[in-house]
Short mmCIF file of C-alpha atoms and ligand atoms in Angstrom, two decimals:
data_model
loop_
_atom_site.label_atom_id
_atom_site.label_comp_id
_atom_site.label_asym_id
_atom_site.label_seq_id
_atom_site.Cartn_x
_atom_site.Cartn_y
_atom_site.Cartn_z
CA UNK A 1 2.30 -16.60 38.35
CA UNK A 2 1.91 -20.95 37.39
CA UNK A 3 2.97 -19.79 33.27
CA UNK A 4 5.67 -16.63 34.28
CA UNK A 5 8.52 -16.18 36.00
CA UNK A 6 8.94 -12.75 37.15
CA UNK A 7 12.38 -10.36 38.81
CA UNK A 8 12.00 -6.95 39.53
CA UNK A 9 15.34 -5.90 39.80
CA UNK A 10 16.87 -8.48 37.13
CA UNK A 11 19.45 -5.12 37.07
CA UNK A 12 19.85 -1.87 37.85
CA UNK A 13 15.79 -0.56 36.93
CA UNK A 14 15.16 -3.02 34.92
CA UNK A 15 12.63 -6.42 34.69
CA UNK A 16 12.96 -9.83 33.83
CA UNK A 17 9.36 -11.59 32.16
CA UNK A 18 10.64 -15.82 31.78
CA UNK A 19 7.63 -17.55 29.57
CA UNK A 20 7.84 -20.99 31.44
CA UNK A 21 5.61 -23.64 29.98
CA UNK A 22 9.42 -25.68 28.63
CA UNK A 23 7.36 -28.28 28.25
CA UNK A 24 4.70 -27.20 25.90
CA UNK A 25 7.60 -24.33 24.55
CA UNK A 26 5.86 -22.18 26.03
CA UNK A 27 2.56 -22.15 24.12
CA UNK A 28 1.25 -19.68 25.07
CA UNK A 29 -2.36 -20.34 26.51
CA UNK A 30 -5.14 -18.07 28.01
CA UNK A 31 -3.77 -18.27 31.29
CA UNK A 32 -0.46 -16.64 30.18
CA UNK A 33 -0.93 -14.53 28.70
CA UNK A 34 -3.15 -12.98 31.08
CA UNK A 35 -0.37 -13.48 33.90
CA UNK A 36 1.58 -11.81 31.64
CA UNK A 37 -0.63 -9.35 30.65
CA UNK A 38 -1.02 -8.20 34.01
CA UNK A 39 2.87 -7.78 34.80
CA UNK A 40 3.91 -5.65 32.17
CA UNK A 41 0.37 -3.22 32.87
CA UNK A 42 1.57 -3.39 36.24
CA UNK A 43 5.61 -2.74 36.39
CA UNK A 44 4.69 0.27 33.21
CA UNK A 45 3.51 1.91 35.99
CA UNK A 46 6.73 0.88 38.81
CA UNK A 47 9.27 3.33 39.30
CA UNK A 48 11.74 1.26 40.25
CA UNK A 49 11.36 -0.57 36.31
CA UNK A 50 12.66 1.21 33.12
CA UNK A 51 12.85 -1.39 30.47
CA UNK A 52 11.30 -5.21 30.62
CA UNK A 53 13.04 -8.24 29.03
CA UNK A 54 10.89 -11.02 28.07
CA UNK A 55 12.56 -14.02 27.80
CA UNK A 56 11.85 -17.99 27.26
CA UNK A 57 14.31 -20.17 27.87
CA UNK A 58 17.19 -21.90 25.28
CA UNK A 59 14.94 -24.10 23.79
CA UNK A 60 11.95 -21.88 22.64
CA UNK A 61 11.41 -18.43 22.57
CA UNK A 62 7.26 -18.43 22.91
CA UNK A 63 5.75 -21.90 20.11
CA UNK A 64 2.85 -19.41 19.22
CA UNK A 65 0.18 -20.34 21.54
CA UNK A 66 -1.66 -22.62 22.75
CA UNK A 67 -2.65 -24.53 19.95
CA UNK A 68 -5.49 -27.31 22.21
CA UNK A 69 -6.78 -24.00 23.46
CA UNK A 70 -7.48 -23.16 19.90
CA UNK A 71 -8.56 -26.25 17.96
CA UNK A 72 -12.00 -26.19 19.21
CA UNK A 73 -13.28 -22.59 19.21
CA UNK A 74 -15.27 -20.80 16.94
CA UNK A 75 -14.93 -17.20 15.20
CA UNK A 76 -17.61 -16.26 17.58
CA UNK A 77 -14.77 -17.32 21.00
CA UNK A 78 -12.01 -15.62 18.64
CA UNK A 79 -15.09 -11.92 18.65
CA UNK A 80 -15.79 -11.96 21.94
CA UNK A 81 -11.98 -11.82 22.24
CA UNK A 82 -11.28 -14.47 25.75
CA UNK A 83 -8.49 -15.64 24.61
CA UNK A 84 -6.74 -12.71 22.53
CA UNK A 85 -7.55 -9.88 24.20
CA UNK A 86 -4.84 -9.18 25.77
CA UNK A 87 -2.54 -9.27 22.76
CA UNK A 88 -2.70 -5.57 22.26
CA UNK A 89 -1.03 -5.06 25.81
CA UNK A 90 1.25 -6.05 24.67
CA UNK A 91 2.64 -2.85 22.20
CA UNK A 92 0.69 -0.89 24.65
CA UNK A 93 3.53 -0.72 27.55
CA UNK A 94 5.30 2.39 27.22
CA UNK A 95 8.99 1.44 29.01
CA UNK A 96 11.55 -0.20 26.07
CA UNK A 97 11.03 -4.08 26.13
CA UNK A 98 13.62 -6.86 24.89
CA UNK A 99 13.01 -9.56 23.82
CA UNK A 100 15.40 -12.36 24.46
CA UNK A 101 14.88 -15.07 21.77
CA UNK A 102 16.19 -18.20 21.87
CA UNK A 103 15.05 -21.71 19.50
CA UNK A 104 11.89 -21.79 19.11
CA UNK A 105 9.36 -18.13 17.84
CA UNK A 106 6.44 -19.40 16.09
CA UNK A 107 3.52 -17.89 15.14
CA UNK A 108 2.30 -15.85 18.14
CA UNK A 109 5.76 -15.76 19.93
CA UNK A 110 6.84 -14.59 16.51
CA UNK A 111 4.72 -11.89 16.92
CA UNK A 112 5.62 -11.56 20.90
CA UNK A 113 9.23 -10.93 19.68
CA UNK A 114 8.14 -8.20 17.40
CA UNK A 115 5.92 -6.27 19.82
CA UNK A 116 9.23 -6.28 21.84
CA UNK A 117 11.42 -2.85 20.53
CA UNK A 118 14.14 -4.95 20.34
CA UNK A 119 15.07 -8.64 19.54
CA UNK A 120 18.14 -10.04 20.53
CA UNK A 121 19.15 -13.27 19.20
CA UNK A 122 20.64 -15.96 20.20
CA UNK A 123 22.85 -18.62 17.54
CA UNK A 124 19.97 -21.11 18.00
CA UNK A 125 16.60 -18.59 17.07
CA UNK A 126 14.19 -19.83 14.66
CA UNK A 127 11.67 -17.15 13.19
CA UNK A 128 8.67 -18.41 11.69
CA UNK A 129 4.64 -18.47 10.61
CA UNK A 130 3.64 -21.02 9.87
CA UNK A 131 -0.21 -20.03 10.28
CA UNK A 132 -0.71 -21.53 7.70
CA UNK A 133 0.01 -25.23 8.34
CA UNK A 134 -2.50 -25.31 10.51
CA UNK A 135 -5.80 -23.44 7.74
CA UNK A 136 -5.08 -20.67 9.42
CA UNK A 137 -2.55 -17.12 8.61
CA UNK A 138 -1.35 -15.00 11.27
CA UNK A 139 -3.53 -12.87 14.05
CA UNK A 140 -1.33 -10.90 16.49
CA UNK A 141 0.58 -8.54 13.34
CA UNK A 142 2.35 -11.25 11.11
CA UNK A 143 1.45 -9.71 8.82
CA UNK A 144 1.07 -6.16 9.41
CA UNK A 145 5.05 -5.50 11.83
CA UNK A 146 7.00 -8.49 9.44
CA UNK A 147 5.71 -6.84 6.51
CA UNK A 148 6.83 -3.56 8.01
CA UNK A 149 10.71 -5.18 9.63
CA UNK A 150 11.41 -7.25 5.73
CA UNK A 151 9.56 -5.97 3.46
CA UNK A 152 6.42 -7.88 1.12
CA UNK A 153 8.64 -10.90 -1.18
CA UNK A 154 10.10 -12.41 2.00
CA UNK A 155 6.65 -11.64 4.69
CA UNK A 156 4.71 -13.28 1.75
CA UNK A 157 6.95 -16.45 1.44
CA UNK A 158 6.80 -16.64 5.09
CA UNK A 159 3.89 -16.49 5.94
CA UNK A 160 2.36 -18.69 3.09
CA UNK A 161 4.71 -20.88 3.42
CA UNK A 162 4.77 -21.79 7.43
CA UNK A 163 9.14 -21.67 7.14
CA UNK A 164 11.21 -21.08 9.22
CA UNK A 165 14.23 -17.99 9.07
CA UNK A 166 17.22 -18.83 11.44
CA UNK A 167 18.90 -16.09 13.17
CA UNK A 168 21.25 -14.89 10.18
CA UNK A 169 18.62 -15.05 8.02
CA UNK A 170 16.47 -12.22 10.76
CA UNK A 171 19.90 -9.68 10.67
CA UNK A 172 19.91 -10.21 7.04
CA UNK A 173 16.10 -9.05 7.31
CA UNK A 174 16.50 -5.91 9.85
CA UNK A 175 13.60 -8.06 12.29
CA UNK A 176 16.80 -8.87 15.31
CA UNK A 177 18.72 -6.42 16.84
CA UNK A 178 22.28 -9.03 16.84
CA UNK A 179 22.97 -12.77 17.49
CA UNK A 180 25.66 -14.10 19.91
CA UNK A 181 26.18 -17.38 20.92
CA UNK A 182 23.29 -19.10 23.34
CA UNK A 183 25.79 -19.24 26.68
CA UNK A 184 25.46 -15.19 26.38
CA UNK A 185 22.00 -14.06 24.78
CA UNK A 186 20.71 -13.57 28.16
CA UNK A 187 23.57 -11.38 28.96
CA UNK A 188 24.01 -9.18 26.24
CA UNK A 189 19.99 -8.86 26.33
CA UNK A 190 20.85 -7.22 30.02
CA UNK A 191 23.63 -4.70 28.78
CA UNK A 192 21.58 -3.58 25.83
CA UNK A 193 18.74 -2.82 29.46
CA UNK A 194 20.96 -1.40 31.55
CA UNK A 195 22.57 1.11 29.16
CA UNK A 196 19.07 1.82 28.30
CA UNK A 197 17.63 2.10 32.09
CA UNK A 198 20.85 4.32 33.12
CA UNK A 199 19.32 7.07 30.60
CA UNK A 200 15.89 9.21 31.59
CA UNK A 201 12.84 7.08 31.45
CA UNK A 202 11.52 10.36 30.62
CA UNK A 203 13.27 10.84 27.59
CA UNK A 204 12.92 6.56 27.16
CA UNK A 205 9.63 6.77 26.98
CA UNK A 206 9.03 9.70 24.46
CA UNK A 207 11.94 8.83 22.43
CA UNK A 208 9.81 5.23 22.37
CA UNK A 209 6.72 6.65 21.20
CA UNK A 210 8.42 8.56 18.40
CA UNK A 211 10.20 6.12 17.40
CA UNK A 212 6.71 4.29 16.93
CA UNK A 213 5.32 6.80 15.45
CA UNK A 214 7.00 6.78 12.57
CA UNK A 215 4.58 3.14 11.08
CA UNK A 216 1.69 5.11 11.70
CA UNK A 217 1.50 9.03 10.41
CA UNK A 218 3.27 11.25 7.28
CA UNK A 219 6.56 12.92 8.15
CA UNK A 220 5.60 15.77 7.86
CA UNK A 221 2.97 14.96 11.25
CA UNK A 222 6.19 12.63 12.82
CA UNK A 223 8.08 15.18 12.91
CA UNK A 224 5.16 17.82 14.16
CA UNK A 225 4.51 14.33 16.98
CA UNK A 226 9.22 14.63 17.82
CA UNK A 227 8.87 17.92 18.47
CA UNK A 228 6.85 18.69 20.53
CA UNK A 229 8.05 15.60 22.47
CA UNK A 230 11.39 17.35 22.60
CA UNK A 231 10.20 19.91 23.90
CA UNK A 232 8.82 18.56 26.61
CA UNK A 233 11.36 17.23 27.71
CA UNK A 234 12.88 20.65 29.11
CA UNK A 235 10.17 20.65 31.77
CA UNK A 236 12.21 17.89 33.09
CA UNK A 237 14.90 17.72 36.40
CA UNK A 238 16.23 14.82 33.74
CA UNK A 239 17.05 17.46 30.82
CA UNK A 240 18.30 19.88 33.62
CA UNK A 241 20.79 16.86 35.26
CA UNK A 242 22.32 15.40 32.00
CA UNK A 243 23.11 19.10 30.19
CA UNK A 244 24.57 20.23 34.08
CA UNK A 245 26.30 16.58 33.83
CA UNK A 246 28.25 17.03 31.04
CA UNK A 247 28.98 19.91 31.38
CA UNK A 248 30.11 19.52 34.48
CA UNK A 249 32.23 16.19 33.37
CA UNK A 250 30.30 13.46 35.22
CA UNK A 251 27.92 11.17 34.70
CA UNK A 252 24.19 12.03 35.19
CA UNK A 253 21.74 10.69 37.80
CA UNK A 254 18.67 10.49 36.41
CA UNK A 255 16.04 10.29 38.36
CA UNK A 256 12.53 10.05 36.15
CA UNK A 257 10.89 13.97 37.77
N1 DAK B 1 0.81 -25.50 21.30
C1 DAK B 1 0.69 -26.83 22.17
N2 DAK B 1 1.45 -26.68 21.77
C2 DAK B 1 2.63 -27.04 21.45
C3 DAK B 1 2.95 -25.67 20.24
C4 DAK B 1 1.37 -25.25 20.09
N3 DAK B 1 1.94 -23.80 19.59
N4 DAK B 1 3.85 -25.61 20.19
C5 DAK B 1 4.68 -27.29 20.48
N5 DAK B 1 3.90 -27.43 21.32
C6 DAK B 1 3.63 -29.04 21.81
C7 DAK B 1 3.68 -30.18 21.46
O1 DAK B 1 2.74 -30.37 21.32
C8 DAK B 1 4.72 -31.57 22.57
O2 DAK B 1 3.86 -31.24 23.08
P1 DAK B 1 3.78 -33.63 23.47
O3 DAK B 1 2.77 -33.56 22.04
O4 DAK B 1 5.25 -33.49 23.79
O5 DAK B 1 2.08 -33.20 24.83
C9 DAK B 1 5.66 -30.35 23.13
O6 DAK B 1 5.35 -28.84 22.66
C10 DAK B 1 6.20 -30.68 22.53
O7 DAK B 1 7.07 -29.96 20.77
P2 DAK B 1 7.21 -31.57 19.26
O8 DAK B 1 7.17 -32.57 20.34
O9 DAK B 1 6.24 -30.50 18.68
O10 DAK B 1 8.70 -30.83 19.39
P3 DAK B 1 10.23 -30.92 17.86
O11 DAK B 1 11.22 -29.98 18.94
O12 DAK B 1 9.69 -32.42 17.88
O13 DAK B 1 9.26 -29.58 17.23
C11 DAK B 1 7.71 -27.82 15.78
C12 DAK B 1 9.05 -28.37 17.10
C13 DAK B 1 8.11 -25.78 17.32
C14 DAK B 1 8.64 -27.46 15.93
C15 DAK B 1 6.10 -27.58 16.48
O14 DAK B 1 6.30 -28.32 17.97
C16 DAK B 1 5.73 -26.97 16.04
O15 DAK B 1 5.67 -26.99 14.49
N6 DAK B 1 4.91 -26.18 16.84
C17 DAK B 1 3.83 -24.89 16.54
C18 DAK B 1 4.61 -24.44 15.59
C19 DAK B 1 2.96 -22.91 15.13
O16 DAK B 1 2.51 -24.05 14.91
N7 DAK B 1 3.19 -21.61 16.44
C20 DAK B 1 1.84 -21.86 15.78
C21 DAK B 1 0.32 -21.70 16.54
S1 DAK B 1 -1.10 -20.71 16.11
C22 DAK B 1 -3.96 -13.77 17.29
C23 DAK B 1 -2.84 -13.64 18.31
C24 DAK B 1 -1.73 -15.08 18.39
C25 DAK B 1 -2.53 -15.33 17.45
C26 DAK B 1 -3.78 -15.44 16.48
C27 DAK B 1 -4.20 -14.61 17.27
N8 DAK B 1 -5.05 -12.47 17.65
C28 DAK B 1 -4.82 -11.62 18.89
C29 DAK B 1 -6.16 -12.71 17.15
C30 DAK B 1 -1.60 -16.94 17.29
C31 DAK B 1 -1.24 -18.42 16.93
C32 DAK B 1 -0.44 -18.90 16.92
O17 DAK B 1 0.02 -19.07 17.21
#
């Protein structure tokens, strides 16, 4: 891996993926995206991993897709997917994902963070969809996920002006979970990841799937889907372990079975 660093045992059952093109502010080139896609695929089926943290560095989570790589491309290149095929992979990850964001999260970088399930931001985080300034528009969820999160008026303003918003504004508009000082944003993301990793991985996976379903279907269908997932968990050992541990006044030891 040239452009990402993977630590599988960052904390018990928590994997850490660090984007690693610091000189280019972690601009997302084809190689980085394909390394990220392969890694996510592998971690998603790894029993030793229950939660995935995605981060950059203090200065930049990611300043967007690599403009140098895109500048000379045509429509057919885009359609053929060499550059962008991997993007859909990210939101397909079945395990909970947390973006730990400091500095710039712009364009594809903002979309990448928003593809994660939760975002912990440092005080220096800045979010934006500046594609309009380079003659294009968001293409990986910036008009859809952002609009669902912040509503039409704010999404229009961000997408049509390309202006960045700071962490405070991102919190106000519910793009992120919380803001912490730069020195501890990784610690905070790890704490959240570890808390979730201590739960039954079967329950977290089905709960994640059910929450995501709320954005796709009617309330009635969503409730039906939720109930099926709920019933399904009663065939797991983790359900017995969780409930017995409660009754026996001890901590549960979930095995993902
Ligand atoms: N691409 C390539 N290089 C970049 C870059 C980017 N997005 N962002 C920064 N860099 C490079 C700069 O060129 C510079 O390199 P050198 O000149 O030193 O070689 C280095 O990183 C440091 O950047 P600056 O010198 O500009 O640093 P500043 O602190 O002055 O400014 C900045 C930081 C983040 C405000 C500025 O670099 C900037 O505005 N960057 C571009 C931000 C941007 O426009 N991002 C959106 C890109 S378009 C899709 C999937 C994804 C996408 C579309 C479709 N599908 C699945 C269909 C995504 C598209 C995009 O993200």
